[in-house]
Structure formats: C-alpha cells, structure tokens
Amino acid sequence: MNLIGGVGEKYYLCTQNKPCAMKKEIILAFACCLMAIGCGEKKEKGAKAPTRVKTVVVSPAFVDNAQTYVGIVEENEGTAVSFTSMGVVKRMLVREGQAVSRGQLIAEMDDTQARNLLAGAEAQMTQANDALQRYSMLHDNGSLPEVQWVEIQSKVAQAKSQLEVAKKNLADCRLTAPVSGIIGQQQVKAGETALPSQAVVTILDISSVKVKVAVPEAEVDAISSTTPTTINVEAVDKQVNGGRIEKGVVADALTHTYDIRIRVNNGDRKLLPGMVASVRFMTEGSQGISGKSLPVTAVQKAADGSLFVWTIGKDNTAHRAKVSIGGTKGNNVAVTEGIDVGQRVVIEGYQKLSEGTKVVY
C-alpha cells in the first residue's frame, strides 16, 4: 500500500506540477507583452514635440536722420493801430481775439475839443468868404489895391486849410481798422489817455502763419527755401506740412543761430501766435532705405561675445546665424550682415532652441 501509495503520491505530484508550469509560461508571455507595450509607449513619449516660437520676417531698415527743432508760431503780419493825437479814450468797441474787417470802428476818443476847434474853423471860413465877397466888388471896380486883394484871398485860403485840419482832427477821434484780421493785444482801455503813435490794439493776420526756428550755423547750409518740413503743434493736436522757407542772414551774437521761418496755411485759424511747434527738416539724404531691421529681442549674445539670431528654414527647423548690427531706433536694430530681407527670425521662445530644432510659429 505504501509503495503503491508512494508511487501514487509521486504520480500525484507530477500531475500537480504540469499545470503550474503552464501557468508560469502564460504569466511570462503576458509579462513580455506588457513590457513590449511599455517600451512602445516610452518610445512614443520620447518623440519630442516641435517648439512653439514667435517669429518675424526680416524687413528693410528705414533710416530717418531728419533734424528736429523747437519753433514758435508767429502771425503772418501784425499791424499796430493808434490814434494820431492825444486824448482820453471814450469807448473800446473790440476785445482780444475778435475778428475785425477793414474800416470797422475799433475805439472812440473824447471829441469835445475837436468839435470846438471845428466850430471855430467854420466861423473863420464864413468870415473869410464874406470878406472876399464884399471886397470882390471893389476889386472889380478898380477901387481896391491889388496888394489888399491878395491879402484877402490869402485869408480865405488859410481859413479853408484850418477848416480841413479841424475836420480831420474830429475824424481822427474815431479809430478804425486799417486791415482785416484778429485783435491781438489790447494795450489801452476805456478811460485811459492815448498818446500819439501809442498802439491801442494790434491786428494780426493769421490766415497763414510762420513758424520761427533757430538753427545752428553748422546746420543752416543744408536747409533751402524748398526743404520739406513737417510741423506738429501739440496744443491743438495738429500736424501740417510746411511751405516756403525764409532764411535769416544775420546770426544771433550769443547763440550763433540763424532764424528760419516756415510759412504754414492756417485756414481754420487754429494755429495761434505763441504756440510751441516741433519742426522736422527732411534735408537731402536724411531719409531712405539702408540695411535690414529686426526687433532688438531677436539678437542674442554668444559666450564668445559674438551676436547671433535664430532663423527658421523651409523645413521649419531652427538654425543659428551670426550677425553684425548697426544703430538702434526705438525697439528695432539695424542688421548689417548675416541675414537677408525676407528670412524668418525668432523673436520669442528662443530659450529652448538648439541647432536643427523643429519649430512651429
């Protein structure tokens, strides 16, 4: 029984190990599959995605060396208007900034004395005419000496002259505008005494204006009467193109500058005398296309001190290109060597790039 039992036991053990071996084989095969799948996933995860960058296309650099100066707006013409005689101003009929027409009444002076003088002159004229009439009959009859007749005629002429002067003095008590324009500064008020040749008001012609600029002697030669100019007046938020230029011929003794005046049309009357203007002179050769231009952020510095940019090839790969730069203007820099107009250059995202890196933009 034991033998059989032993043999039976051995058989039993054998039959029990076969299924175990099969299970091990299945588990091993399953593990290999899992490992293969895991390796595939790692390979897929290891494939690097393209780096996203921001780029620009290289454009020609516009050089602008136009000189800019500060100027002052002036009236085209200014006319000082005054009384011809002394007297107290009775009325002022205009105010500063008011538009006036030629012949318009501006102010009146007290004319009491002028009217009295006119009345006296008229009386003398009447007396002289009466004497002339009476003595003319004696002269015609030959009863009046020629010398006396000449004297009477002279008195008539004098009376007539005095009458004309008196009439003019009365008329001069009314101050009228000799030209059309805008009232500038009012220097005399009602109740004040006006003196002969003392300006009561100034009439300004601002239908066109002039912008005066002081230009250093070393730069004035480059400016001609037809040099293009751009004038910006911030006070009225207006930018205009200047017209013909007037060049002064006498320099300021202290600053060694010459006065330049640019004519400007002012049909809307917005430009007023005294306003500050910024004037740009586009002299010959001051503007043009020169080299290439890039944003400053596109240019990087290598460890050896050389400058480079990242360019994008047709296959969307990044390539390092050495460059030489010129001057800067605003946020752009001029590139003199290393790239061509039309190339695409990275301006953002270059920190993750290396030679041949695939990119998207």
Coordinates of C-alpha atoms in Angstrom, one line a residue:
M1 CA 0.0 0.0 0.0
N2 CA 2.8 2.3 0.8
L3 CA 4.6 1.6 -2.4
I4 CA 1.6 2.0 -4.4
G5 CA 0.8 4.8 -2.2
G6 CA 4.3 6.1 -2.8
V7 CA 4.0 5.6 -6.5
G8 CA 0.6 7.1 -6.5
E9 CA 1.9 10.0 -4.4
K10 CA 4.8 10.6 -6.9
Y11 CA 2.3 10.5 -9.7
Y12 CA 0.1 12.9 -8.0
L13 CA 3.0 15.3 -7.6
C14 CA 3.8 15.1 -11.2
T15 CA 0.3 15.8 -12.3
Q16 CA 0.1 18.7 -10.0
N17 CA 3.4 20.4 -11.3
K18 CA 2.3 20.3 -15.0
P19 CA -0.4 22.8 -14.6
C20 CA 1.9 25.0 -12.6
A21 CA 4.5 25.1 -15.3
M22 CA 1.8 26.0 -17.9
K23 CA 0.7 28.9 -15.7
K24 CA 4.2 30.2 -15.4
E25 CA 4.6 30.1 -19.2
I26 CA 1.3 32.1 -19.6
I27 CA 2.3 34.6 -17.0
L28 CA 5.8 35.0 -18.6
A29 CA 4.2 35.6 -22.0
F30 CA 1.8 38.1 -20.6
A31 CA 4.7 40.0 -18.8
C32 CA 6.6 40.1 -22.1
C33 CA 3.6 41.7 -23.8
L34 CA 3.3 44.3 -21.1
M35 CA 7.0 45.1 -21.4
A36 CA 6.7 45.4 -25.2
I37 CA 3.7 47.7 -24.8
G38 CA 5.5 49.8 -22.2
C39 CA 8.6 50.1 -24.4
G40 CA 6.4 51.3 -27.2
E41 CA 4.8 53.9 -25.0
K42 CA 8.2 55.1 -23.9
K43 CA 9.3 55.4 -27.5
E44 CA 6.2 57.4 -28.3
K45 CA 6.7 59.6 -25.2
G46 CA 10.3 60.1 -26.1
A47 CA 9.5 61.7 -29.6
K48 CA 10.0 65.5 -28.9
A49 CA 7.1 67.8 -30.0
P50 CA 8.0 70.9 -32.1
T51 CA 8.9 74.0 -30.1
R52 CA 6.4 76.9 -30.4
V53 CA 8.1 80.2 -31.1
K54 CA 7.1 83.7 -32.3
T55 CA 8.8 85.0 -35.4
V56 CA 9.1 88.0 -37.7
V57 CA 10.2 88.4 -41.3
V58 CA 13.3 90.5 -41.9
S59 CA 12.3 93.8 -43.4
P60 CA 14.4 96.7 -44.9
A61 CA 15.5 99.3 -42.4
F62 CA 14.2 102.8 -42.9
V63 CA 16.8 105.4 -42.0
D64 CA 15.5 108.7 -40.7
N65 CA 18.1 111.3 -39.8
A66 CA 15.8 114.2 -40.2
Q67 CA 16.7 117.1 -37.8
T68 CA 14.0 118.2 -35.3
Y69 CA 13.8 121.7 -33.8
V70 CA 11.5 123.5 -31.5
G71 CA 9.8 126.5 -33.0
I72 CA 7.3 129.3 -32.2
V73 CA 4.2 130.2 -34.2
E74 CA 4.1 133.8 -35.4
E75 CA 1.4 135.8 -37.2
N76 CA 1.9 136.4 -40.9
E77 CA 1.6 140.2 -40.4
G78 CA 1.0 142.4 -37.4
T79 CA -0.4 145.9 -37.6
A80 CA -0.2 148.3 -34.6
V81 CA -3.2 150.7 -34.6
S82 CA -3.0 154.0 -32.8
F83 CA -4.6 157.5 -32.5
T84 CA -2.8 160.4 -34.2
S85 CA -3.5 162.8 -31.3
M86 CA -3.6 162.7 -27.5
G87 CA -6.9 162.3 -25.8
V88 CA -9.0 160.2 -23.4
V89 CA -10.4 157.0 -24.8
K90 CA -14.2 157.1 -24.5
R91 CA -15.1 153.7 -25.8
M92 CA -13.4 150.4 -26.8
L93 CA -15.5 148.5 -29.3
V94 CA -13.4 145.4 -29.7
R95 CA -11.8 142.7 -27.5
E96 CA -8.8 140.5 -27.8
G97 CA -9.3 137.6 -30.1
Q98 CA -12.2 139.2 -32.0
A99 CA -12.2 139.2 -35.8
V100 CA -12.4 142.6 -37.4
S101 CA -12.8 143.8 -41.0
R102 CA -11.1 146.7 -42.7
G103 CA -12.8 150.0 -41.9
Q104 CA -14.5 148.6 -38.7
L105 CA -14.7 151.0 -35.8
I106 CA -12.3 150.0 -33.0
A107 CA -12.3 152.8 -30.5
E108 CA -13.5 156.4 -29.9
M109 CA -11.7 159.3 -28.2
D110 CA -13.4 162.2 -26.4
D111 CA -14.1 164.6 -29.3
T112 CA -15.3 167.7 -27.3
Q113 CA -12.2 169.7 -28.0
A114 CA -12.1 168.6 -31.7
R115 CA -15.7 169.7 -32.2
N116 CA -15.0 173.1 -30.6
L117 CA -12.0 173.6 -32.9
L118 CA -14.1 172.6 -35.9
A119 CA -16.8 175.2 -34.9
G120 CA -14.1 177.9 -34.7
A121 CA -12.7 176.9 -38.1
E122 CA -16.1 177.0 -39.7
A123 CA -16.7 180.5 -38.3
Q124 CA -13.4 181.8 -39.7
M125 CA -14.2 180.2 -43.0
T126 CA -17.6 182.0 -43.1
Q127 CA -16.0 185.3 -42.2
A128 CA -13.3 185.0 -44.8
N129 CA -15.8 184.1 -47.5
D130 CA -18.0 187.1 -46.6
A131 CA -15.0 189.5 -46.8
L132 CA -14.0 188.0 -50.1
Q133 CA -17.5 188.6 -51.4
R134 CA -17.6 192.3 -50.3
Y135 CA -14.1 193.2 -51.5
S136 CA -14.6 191.5 -54.8
M137 CA -17.0 194.3 -56.0
L138 CA -14.4 196.9 -55.1
H139 CA -11.7 194.9 -56.8
D140 CA -13.8 194.6 -60.0
N141 CA -14.4 198.5 -60.0
G142 CA -10.7 199.1 -59.6
S143 CA -11.2 200.8 -56.2
L144 CA -9.2 198.1 -54.2
P145 CA -5.4 198.0 -54.3
E146 CA -4.0 194.7 -55.7
V147 CA -2.0 194.1 -52.6
Q148 CA -5.0 194.2 -50.3
W149 CA -6.9 191.9 -52.7
V150 CA -4.2 189.3 -52.5
E151 CA -4.2 189.6 -48.7
I152 CA -7.9 188.9 -48.6
Q153 CA -7.5 185.8 -50.9
S154 CA -4.8 184.5 -48.6
K155 CA -7.0 184.8 -45.5
V156 CA -9.7 182.7 -47.3
A157 CA -7.1 180.1 -48.2
Q158 CA -5.9 180.0 -44.6
A159 CA -9.4 179.6 -43.2
K160 CA -10.1 176.8 -45.6
S161 CA -6.9 175.0 -44.6
Q162 CA -7.7 175.4 -40.9
L163 CA -11.2 174.0 -41.5
E164 CA -9.8 170.9 -43.2
V165 CA -7.4 170.3 -40.3
A166 CA -10.3 170.7 -37.8
K167 CA -12.4 168.2 -39.8
K168 CA -9.5 165.7 -39.8
N169 CA -8.9 166.1 -36.1
L170 CA -12.6 165.3 -35.4
A171 CA -12.4 162.3 -37.7
D172 CA -9.2 161.1 -36.0
C173 CA -11.2 160.7 -32.8
R174 CA -12.6 157.5 -34.3
L175 CA -10.1 154.7 -34.7
T176 CA -10.9 152.2 -37.5
A177 CA -9.2 149.0 -38.6
P178 CA -6.8 149.6 -41.5
V179 CA -6.7 145.9 -42.3
S180 CA -8.8 142.8 -41.7
G181 CA -7.6 140.3 -39.1
I182 CA -7.8 139.2 -35.4
I183 CA -7.4 141.6 -32.5
G184 CA -4.2 140.7 -30.7
Q185 CA -3.1 142.6 -27.6
Q186 CA -5.2 145.4 -26.4
Q187 CA -2.9 148.0 -24.8
V188 CA -5.3 150.9 -23.9
K189 CA -8.6 150.6 -22.1
A190 CA -11.6 153.0 -22.0
G191 CA -10.9 155.9 -19.7
E192 CA -7.1 155.9 -20.2
T193 CA -5.2 158.6 -22.1
A194 CA -4.0 157.6 -25.5
L195 CA -0.8 159.2 -26.8
P196 CA 0.1 159.8 -30.4
S197 CA 1.6 156.7 -32.1
Q198 CA 0.9 154.6 -28.9
A199 CA -0.6 151.3 -30.1
V200 CA -4.1 150.9 -28.9
V201 CA -4.5 147.4 -30.3
T202 CA -2.6 145.1 -32.6
I203 CA -4.4 143.5 -35.6
L204 CA -2.9 140.1 -36.6
D205 CA -3.2 138.4 -39.9
I206 CA -3.3 134.7 -39.1
S207 CA -4.9 133.4 -42.3
S208 CA -1.4 132.0 -42.8
V209 CA 1.3 131.9 -40.1
K210 CA 5.0 131.5 -39.8
V211 CA 6.9 129.1 -37.6
K212 CA 10.2 130.5 -36.4
V213 CA 13.1 128.2 -35.6
A214 CA 16.6 128.9 -34.5
V215 CA 19.0 126.7 -36.5
P216 CA 22.8 126.4 -35.6
E217 CA 25.2 127.9 -38.0
A218 CA 26.7 124.4 -38.8
E219 CA 23.3 123.1 -40.0
V220 CA 21.7 126.1 -41.7
D221 CA 23.5 125.5 -45.0
A222 CA 21.6 122.2 -45.6
I223 CA 18.3 124.0 -45.5
S224 CA 17.0 125.6 -48.6
S225 CA 13.8 127.6 -49.4
T226 CA 12.1 124.4 -50.6
T227 CA 13.3 121.9 -48.0
P228 CA 10.3 119.7 -47.0
T229 CA 9.2 120.2 -43.4
T230 CA 6.7 118.6 -41.0
I231 CA 5.3 120.7 -38.3
N232 CA 3.5 119.3 -35.2
V233 CA 1.6 121.6 -32.8
E234 CA 0.6 119.6 -29.7
A235 CA -1.6 122.4 -28.3
V236 CA -4.2 121.9 -31.0
D237 CA -3.2 118.3 -31.9
K238 CA -2.4 119.3 -35.5
Q239 CA 0.3 118.2 -37.9
V240 CA 0.9 120.1 -41.2
N241 CA 3.4 120.2 -43.9
G242 CA 5.4 123.5 -44.1
G243 CA 5.6 125.7 -47.1
R244 CA 8.2 128.1 -48.4
I245 CA 11.2 128.8 -46.0
E246 CA 12.7 132.2 -45.3
K247 CA 16.3 132.1 -44.1
G248 CA 17.7 134.9 -41.9
V249 CA 21.1 136.2 -42.9
V250 CA 22.2 137.7 -39.5
A251 CA 23.2 135.3 -36.8
D252 CA 22.4 135.7 -33.1
A253 CA 25.6 137.1 -31.5
L254 CA 25.3 134.8 -28.4
T255 CA 23.9 131.5 -29.7
H256 CA 25.3 131.7 -33.3
T257 CA 22.0 130.5 -34.7
Y258 CA 20.0 131.8 -37.7
D259 CA 16.3 132.4 -37.7
I260 CA 14.4 130.2 -40.1
R261 CA 10.7 131.0 -40.8
I262 CA 8.4 128.4 -42.4
R263 CA 5.1 129.5 -44.0
V264 CA 2.1 127.5 -43.0
N265 CA -1.5 127.7 -44.3
N266 CA -4.0 128.3 -41.4
G267 CA -7.4 128.4 -43.0
D268 CA -9.1 127.1 -39.8
R269 CA -7.4 129.7 -37.6
K270 CA -6.4 127.0 -35.1
L271 CA -2.7 127.9 -35.1
L272 CA -2.2 131.0 -32.9
P273 CA 0.8 133.2 -32.3
G274 CA 3.0 132.0 -29.4
M275 CA 2.2 128.2 -29.7
V276 CA 5.1 125.8 -29.5
A277 CA 5.8 123.7 -32.5
S278 CA 8.0 120.7 -33.3
V279 CA 9.6 121.1 -36.8
R280 CA 11.3 118.3 -38.7
F281 CA 13.5 119.3 -41.7
M282 CA 13.8 116.5 -44.3
T283 CA 17.1 117.6 -45.9
E284 CA 18.6 115.7 -48.8
G285 CA 19.8 112.3 -47.8
S286 CA 18.3 112.4 -44.3
Q287 CA 15.8 109.6 -45.1
G288 CA 16.0 106.3 -47.1
I289 CA 16.3 102.5 -47.0
S290 CA 19.5 101.2 -45.6
G291 CA 20.2 97.5 -44.5
K292 CA 17.7 95.3 -42.6
S293 CA 15.7 95.8 -39.4
L294 CA 14.8 93.5 -36.6
P295 CA 13.3 93.8 -33.1
V296 CA 16.1 94.1 -30.5
T297 CA 14.9 91.0 -28.7
A298 CA 15.8 88.8 -31.7
V299 CA 19.5 89.4 -31.4
Q300 CA 21.3 87.2 -28.8
K301 CA 24.9 87.2 -27.5
A302 CA 27.0 84.0 -27.5
A303 CA 29.6 83.0 -24.9
D304 CA 32.4 84.3 -27.1
G305 CA 30.8 87.7 -27.4
S306 CA 29.5 87.3 -30.9
L307 CA 25.9 88.1 -31.9
F308 CA 23.5 85.7 -33.5
V309 CA 19.9 85.2 -34.3
W310 CA 17.8 82.0 -34.8
T311 CA 16.5 81.7 -38.3
I312 CA 13.8 79.3 -39.5
G313 CA 14.5 77.2 -42.5
K314 CA 11.9 76.0 -45.1
D315 CA 11.7 72.7 -43.2
N316 CA 10.7 74.5 -40.1
T317 CA 13.9 73.9 -38.3
A318 CA 15.9 76.4 -36.3
H319 CA 19.4 77.5 -37.4
R320 CA 21.9 79.8 -35.7
A321 CA 23.2 82.7 -37.8
K322 CA 25.9 85.1 -36.8
V323 CA 25.0 88.8 -37.4
S324 CA 26.5 92.3 -37.3
I325 CA 24.3 95.1 -36.2
G326 CA 24.2 98.9 -36.6
G327 CA 22.3 101.6 -34.8
T328 CA 19.0 101.2 -33.0
K329 CA 15.8 103.1 -33.3
G330 CA 13.0 102.6 -30.8
N331 CA 12.7 98.8 -30.3
N332 CA 14.4 97.9 -33.6
V333 CA 18.0 97.4 -34.5
A334 CA 19.7 97.6 -37.9
V335 CA 21.4 94.4 -39.1
T336 CA 24.2 95.0 -41.5
E337 CA 25.4 91.4 -42.1
G338 CA 24.3 87.8 -41.6
I339 CA 20.7 87.7 -42.8
D340 CA 18.7 88.7 -45.8
V341 CA 15.5 90.5 -46.3
G342 CA 12.6 88.0 -46.3
Q343 CA 14.2 85.5 -43.9
R344 CA 12.1 84.4 -40.8
V345 CA 13.7 85.1 -37.5
V346 CA 12.7 84.0 -33.9
I347 CA 11.9 86.8 -31.5
E348 CA 10.3 84.8 -28.7
G349 CA 10.8 81.3 -27.4
Y350 CA 14.4 81.0 -28.5
Q351 CA 15.5 79.8 -25.0
K352 CA 14.5 76.2 -25.8
L353 CA 16.1 76.1 -29.3
S354 CA 19.2 74.3 -30.5
E355 CA 20.6 73.7 -34.0
G356 CA 18.0 71.8 -36.0
T357 CA 15.2 72.0 -33.5
K358 CA 11.8 71.6 -35.1
V359 CA 9.5 74.6 -34.5
V360 CA 6.0 75.8 -35.1
Y361 CA 5.0 79.5 -35.3

